CSV table of C-alpha atoms in Angstrom, one decimal:
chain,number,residue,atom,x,y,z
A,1,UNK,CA,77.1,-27.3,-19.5
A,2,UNK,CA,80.4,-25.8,-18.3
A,3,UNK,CA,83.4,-28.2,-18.0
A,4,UNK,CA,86.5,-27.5,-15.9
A,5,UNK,CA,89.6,-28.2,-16.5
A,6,UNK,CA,91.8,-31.0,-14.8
A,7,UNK,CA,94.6,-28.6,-14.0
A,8,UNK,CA,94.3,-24.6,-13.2
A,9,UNK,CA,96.1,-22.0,-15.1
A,10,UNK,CA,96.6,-21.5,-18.8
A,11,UNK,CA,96.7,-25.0,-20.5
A,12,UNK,CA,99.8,-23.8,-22.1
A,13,UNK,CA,102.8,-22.0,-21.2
A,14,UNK,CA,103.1,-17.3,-22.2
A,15,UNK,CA,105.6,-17.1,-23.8
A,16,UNK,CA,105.3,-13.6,-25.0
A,17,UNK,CA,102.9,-12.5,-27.4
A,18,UNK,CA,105.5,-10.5,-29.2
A,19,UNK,CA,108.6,-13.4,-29.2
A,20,UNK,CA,106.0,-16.2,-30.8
A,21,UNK,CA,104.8,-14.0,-33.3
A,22,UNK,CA,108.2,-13.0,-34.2
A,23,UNK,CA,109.1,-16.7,-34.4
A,24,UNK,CA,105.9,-17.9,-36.5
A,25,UNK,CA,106.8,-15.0,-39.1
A,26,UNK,CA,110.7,-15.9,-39.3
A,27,UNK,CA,109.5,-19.7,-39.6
A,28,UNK,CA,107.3,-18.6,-42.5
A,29,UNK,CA,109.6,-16.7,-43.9
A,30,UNK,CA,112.0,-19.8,-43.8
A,31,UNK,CA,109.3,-22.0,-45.7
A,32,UNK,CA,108.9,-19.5,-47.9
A,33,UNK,CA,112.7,-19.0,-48.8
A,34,UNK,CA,112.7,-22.7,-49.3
A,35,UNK,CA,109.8,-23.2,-51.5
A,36,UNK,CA,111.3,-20.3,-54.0
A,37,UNK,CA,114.7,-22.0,-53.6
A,38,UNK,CA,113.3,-25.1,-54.6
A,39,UNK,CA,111.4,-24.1,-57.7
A,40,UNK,CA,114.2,-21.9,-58.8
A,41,UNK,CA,116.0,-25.5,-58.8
A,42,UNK,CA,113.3,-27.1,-60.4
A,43,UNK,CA,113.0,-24.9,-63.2
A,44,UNK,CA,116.7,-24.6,-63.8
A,45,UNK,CA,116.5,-28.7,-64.0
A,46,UNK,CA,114.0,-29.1,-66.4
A,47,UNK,CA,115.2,-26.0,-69.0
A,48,UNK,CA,119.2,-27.9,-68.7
A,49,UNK,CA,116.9,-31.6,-69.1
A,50,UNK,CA,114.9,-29.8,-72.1
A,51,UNK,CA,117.8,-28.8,-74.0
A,52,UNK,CA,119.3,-32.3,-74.2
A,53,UNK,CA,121.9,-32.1,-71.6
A,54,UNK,CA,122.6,-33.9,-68.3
């Protein structure tokens, strides 16, 4: 059984194919750069912890 929708048109806004993809791969990238940047910190922590300094 088909069901319309409430309101015509696309349910959300175009942006542009090409702007949102570019935006979902720069806010990957982001995460990405963050997650390296935070185990690079992390590691650096626990070698300085495991030698016996603070």
């Amino acid at each position: 059984m088909r069901r319309d929708l409430a309101f015509g048109g696309a349910a959300r806004p175009v942006v542009g194919k090409g702007v949102s993809s570019v935006a979902c791969l720069a806010f990957v990238v982001l995460l990405a750069l963050a997650f390296w940047a935070g185990a690079v910190w992390l590691g650096q922590l626990l070698i300085h912890l495991s030698s016996g300094g603070f």
